[in-house]
Amino acid sequence: MVPSTVRGLALPARLTSLIDRGRWRHPGDTALTEAVPWFEDPLAFVRNPEQMTFASQSMDLLADDPHATYFSVARGSRTAGPLELPWLDAERAVLIAITRTPGDDGALALDYRSDPADPRIVGSDFWADASACRWRIVAPTFSDFATSLGL
């Protein structure tokens, strides 16, 4: 059985089940384009909790670098008020998909600010505003995201 937490955050039961059954896999570029039509770079799924932990460390680097505000990643515990979209809270997120091409820096994340049991999916948007990345809602819950991809 797959570990059920990443970075101290419980993975959604449906995601854990998909990983356990070998069904958490890329559904094809066409399905992802339908689910995230504004995302221009091809994505790769982060396959397991260990890889999710490793991939998500990039959020810590961005959140801790005061010069990296372009990426709109911060730590909610260090802000005066609630940290809301278009910012991503590095302490309450787990990356589940990253761009296939290293250096493109795009990602999809579980965003636990919405629901700790079935978090929403957010994606980085580098295309709508060239001056900064903005995180946007892809699906209101992980369950909705998985259903939209036929997983």
mmCIF file of C-alpha atoms in Angstrom:
data_model
loop_
_atom_site.group_PDB
_atom_site.id
_atom_site.type_symbol
_atom_site.label_atom_id
_atom_site.label_comp_id
_atom_site.label_asym_id
_atom_site.label_seq_id
_atom_site.Cartn_x
_atom_site.Cartn_y
_atom_site.Cartn_z
ATOM 1 C CA MET A 1 0.000 0.000 0.000
ATOM 2 C CA VAL A 2 1.169 3.502 -0.886
ATOM 3 C CA PRO A 3 2.092 5.907 1.946
ATOM 4 C CA SER A 4 -0.907 8.141 2.477
ATOM 5 C CA THR A 5 0.897 11.414 3.237
ATOM 6 C CA VAL A 6 3.257 13.732 1.399
ATOM 7 C CA ARG A 7 4.832 16.670 3.219
ATOM 8 C CA GLY A 8 2.531 15.963 6.174
ATOM 9 C CA LEU A 9 -0.596 16.268 3.984
ATOM 10 C CA ALA A 10 -2.907 13.281 3.544
ATOM 11 C CA LEU A 11 -3.263 12.323 -0.093
ATOM 12 C CA PRO A 12 -6.872 12.091 -1.271
ATOM 13 C CA ALA A 13 -8.208 8.550 -0.882
ATOM 14 C CA ARG A 14 -8.979 8.366 -4.586
ATOM 15 C CA LEU A 15 -5.398 9.298 -5.522
ATOM 16 C CA THR A 16 -3.979 6.713 -3.110
ATOM 17 C CA SER A 17 -6.297 4.100 -4.612
ATOM 18 C CA LEU A 18 -5.269 5.020 -8.167
ATOM 19 C CA ILE A 19 -1.583 4.746 -7.249
ATOM 20 C CA ASP A 20 -2.113 1.407 -5.453
ATOM 21 C CA ARG A 21 -3.889 -0.034 -8.509
ATOM 22 C CA GLY A 22 -1.356 1.335 -11.001
ATOM 23 C CA ARG A 23 -4.006 3.609 -12.521
ATOM 24 C CA TRP A 24 -2.425 6.984 -11.656
ATOM 25 C CA ARG A 25 -0.899 7.501 -15.069
ATOM 26 C CA HIS A 26 -0.898 10.100 -17.798
ATOM 27 C CA PRO A 27 -4.208 9.900 -19.705
ATOM 28 C CA GLY A 28 -2.757 11.348 -22.924
ATOM 29 C CA ASP A 29 -2.151 14.897 -24.070
ATOM 30 C CA THR A 30 -5.639 15.250 -25.594
ATOM 31 C CA ALA A 31 -7.376 14.464 -22.287
ATOM 32 C CA LEU A 32 -5.107 16.868 -20.380
ATOM 33 C CA THR A 33 -5.666 19.617 -22.953
ATOM 34 C CA GLU A 34 -9.415 19.210 -22.470
ATOM 35 C CA ALA A 35 -9.024 19.370 -18.677
ATOM 36 C CA VAL A 36 -6.549 22.275 -18.696
ATOM 37 C CA PRO A 37 -7.004 24.074 -22.044
ATOM 38 C CA TRP A 38 -4.895 27.107 -21.127
ATOM 39 C CA PHE A 39 -1.844 25.049 -20.136
ATOM 40 C CA GLU A 40 0.549 25.210 -23.092
ATOM 41 C CA ASP A 41 3.403 22.885 -22.065
ATOM 42 C CA PRO A 42 3.121 19.071 -22.047
ATOM 43 C CA LEU A 43 2.817 17.575 -18.572
ATOM 44 C CA ALA A 44 4.090 14.421 -16.904
ATOM 45 C CA PHE A 45 2.320 12.901 -13.912
ATOM 46 C CA VAL A 46 4.304 12.565 -10.700
ATOM 47 C CA ARG A 47 3.822 8.841 -10.186
ATOM 48 C CA ASN A 48 4.132 8.159 -6.459
ATOM 49 C CA PRO A 49 4.401 9.829 -3.038
ATOM 50 C CA GLU A 50 8.195 9.714 -3.008
ATOM 51 C CA GLN A 51 8.387 11.531 -6.345
ATOM 52 C CA MET A 52 5.669 13.965 -5.194
ATOM 53 C CA THR A 53 7.768 14.780 -2.135
ATOM 54 C CA PHE A 54 10.839 15.369 -4.298
ATOM 55 C CA ALA A 55 8.992 17.464 -6.919
ATOM 56 C CA SER A 56 7.240 19.542 -4.251
ATOM 57 C CA GLN A 57 10.564 20.641 -2.744
ATOM 58 C CA SER A 58 10.788 23.189 -5.562
ATOM 59 C CA MET A 59 7.899 25.072 -3.926
ATOM 60 C CA ASP A 60 9.976 25.461 -0.758
ATOM 61 C CA LEU A 61 12.868 26.955 -2.715
ATOM 62 C CA LEU A 62 10.574 29.436 -4.445
ATOM 63 C CA ALA A 63 8.699 30.336 -1.261
ATOM 64 C CA ASP A 64 11.934 30.975 0.633
ATOM 65 C CA ASP A 65 13.531 33.128 -2.087
ATOM 66 C CA PRO A 66 12.389 36.773 -1.731
ATOM 67 C CA HIS A 67 13.437 37.410 -5.345
ATOM 68 C CA ALA A 68 11.274 34.611 -6.788
ATOM 69 C CA THR A 69 7.912 36.384 -6.527
ATOM 70 C CA TYR A 70 7.413 35.819 -10.283
ATOM 71 C CA PHE A 71 6.327 32.247 -9.461
ATOM 72 C CA SER A 72 3.610 33.331 -6.963
ATOM 73 C CA VAL A 73 4.562 30.730 -4.340
ATOM 74 C CA ALA A 74 4.739 31.683 -0.659
ATOM 75 C CA ARG A 75 4.325 30.217 2.809
ATOM 76 C CA GLY A 76 0.941 30.941 4.315
ATOM 77 C CA SER A 77 2.416 30.829 7.816
ATOM 78 C CA ARG A 78 4.564 33.840 6.937
ATOM 79 C CA THR A 79 1.847 36.096 5.529
ATOM 80 C CA ALA A 80 -0.165 38.656 7.480
ATOM 81 C CA GLY A 81 -3.504 37.443 6.134
ATOM 82 C CA PRO A 82 -4.867 34.452 4.270
ATOM 83 C CA LEU A 83 -2.828 33.480 1.218
ATOM 84 C CA GLU A 84 -5.282 33.111 -1.661
ATOM 85 C CA LEU A 85 -5.132 32.440 -5.390
ATOM 86 C CA PRO A 86 -3.431 33.470 -7.613
ATOM 87 C CA TRP A 87 -0.744 32.572 -5.035
ATOM 88 C CA LEU A 88 0.094 29.005 -4.068
ATOM 89 C CA ASP A 89 0.748 28.186 -0.413
ATOM 90 C CA ALA A 90 3.826 25.924 -0.426
ATOM 91 C CA GLU A 91 2.868 24.567 2.996
ATOM 92 C CA ARG A 92 -0.560 23.436 1.833
ATOM 93 C CA ALA A 93 0.188 22.014 -1.618
ATOM 94 C CA VAL A 94 1.601 18.899 -3.275
ATOM 95 C CA LEU A 95 2.723 18.757 -6.908
ATOM 96 C CA ILE A 96 1.054 15.938 -8.867
ATOM 97 C CA ALA A 97 2.129 16.860 -12.418
ATOM 98 C CA ILE A 98 5.090 18.809 -13.771
ATOM 99 C CA THR A 99 6.145 19.945 -17.207
ATOM 100 C CA ARG A 100 7.947 17.299 -19.242
ATOM 101 C CA THR A 101 10.673 19.699 -20.317
ATOM 102 C CA PRO A 102 13.018 20.581 -17.437
ATOM 103 C CA GLY A 103 13.125 24.327 -16.896
ATOM 104 C CA ASP A 104 9.600 25.011 -18.140
ATOM 105 C CA ASP A 105 8.545 25.198 -14.454
ATOM 106 C CA GLY A 106 4.819 24.518 -14.932
ATOM 107 C CA ALA A 107 2.875 22.266 -12.583
ATOM 108 C CA LEU A 108 -0.461 21.032 -11.314
ATOM 109 C CA ALA A 109 -0.916 20.809 -7.557
ATOM 110 C CA LEU A 110 -3.267 19.539 -4.908
ATOM 111 C CA ASP A 111 -4.317 22.735 -3.095
ATOM 112 C CA TYR A 112 -5.377 21.799 0.420
ATOM 113 C CA ARG A 113 -6.703 25.267 1.252
ATOM 114 C CA SER A 114 -10.067 24.239 -0.196
ATOM 115 C CA ASP A 115 -10.604 20.817 1.431
ATOM 116 C CA PRO A 116 -8.097 18.617 3.288
ATOM 117 C CA ALA A 117 -9.846 15.376 2.228
ATOM 118 C CA ASP A 118 -10.465 16.153 -1.453
ATOM 119 C CA PRO A 119 -8.376 19.217 -2.338
ATOM 120 C CA ARG A 120 -8.879 21.260 -5.463
ATOM 121 C CA ILE A 121 -6.436 21.051 -8.351
ATOM 122 C CA VAL A 122 -4.635 24.239 -9.364
ATOM 123 C CA GLY A 123 -2.255 24.851 -12.221
ATOM 124 C CA SER A 124 0.440 27.403 -12.876
ATOM 125 C CA ASP A 125 -0.418 29.875 -15.635
ATOM 126 C CA PHE A 126 2.567 31.554 -17.264
ATOM 127 C CA TRP A 127 0.666 32.511 -20.427
ATOM 128 C CA ALA A 128 -2.138 34.894 -19.424
ATOM 129 C CA ASP A 129 0.268 37.449 -17.911
ATOM 130 C CA ALA A 130 3.919 37.439 -18.936
ATOM 131 C CA SER A 131 4.875 39.486 -15.860
ATOM 132 C CA ALA A 132 4.109 36.702 -13.347
ATOM 133 C CA CYS A 133 2.842 33.168 -12.911
ATOM 134 C CA ARG A 134 -0.707 32.973 -11.603
ATOM 135 C CA TRP A 135 -2.169 29.811 -10.071
ATOM 136 C CA ARG A 136 -5.637 28.952 -11.419
ATOM 137 C CA ILE A 137 -8.263 26.402 -10.499
ATOM 138 C CA VAL A 138 -8.242 23.352 -12.777
ATOM 139 C CA ALA A 139 -10.905 21.375 -10.891
ATOM 140 C CA PRO A 140 -12.822 22.021 -7.651
ATOM 141 C CA THR A 141 -11.703 18.653 -6.220
ATOM 142 C CA PHE A 142 -9.215 15.904 -7.005
ATOM 143 C CA SER A 143 -12.177 13.567 -7.521
ATOM 144 C CA ASP A 144 -13.604 15.858 -10.211
ATOM 145 C CA PHE A 145 -10.173 16.067 -11.870
ATOM 146 C CA ALA A 146 -9.734 12.280 -11.905
ATOM 147 C CA THR A 147 -13.244 11.799 -13.297
ATOM 148 C CA SER A 148 -12.655 14.368 -16.049
ATOM 149 C CA LEU A 149 -9.566 12.380 -17.108
ATOM 150 C CA GLY A 150 -11.365 9.040 -17.018
ATOM 151 C CA LEU A 151 -9.207 7.710 -14.187
#
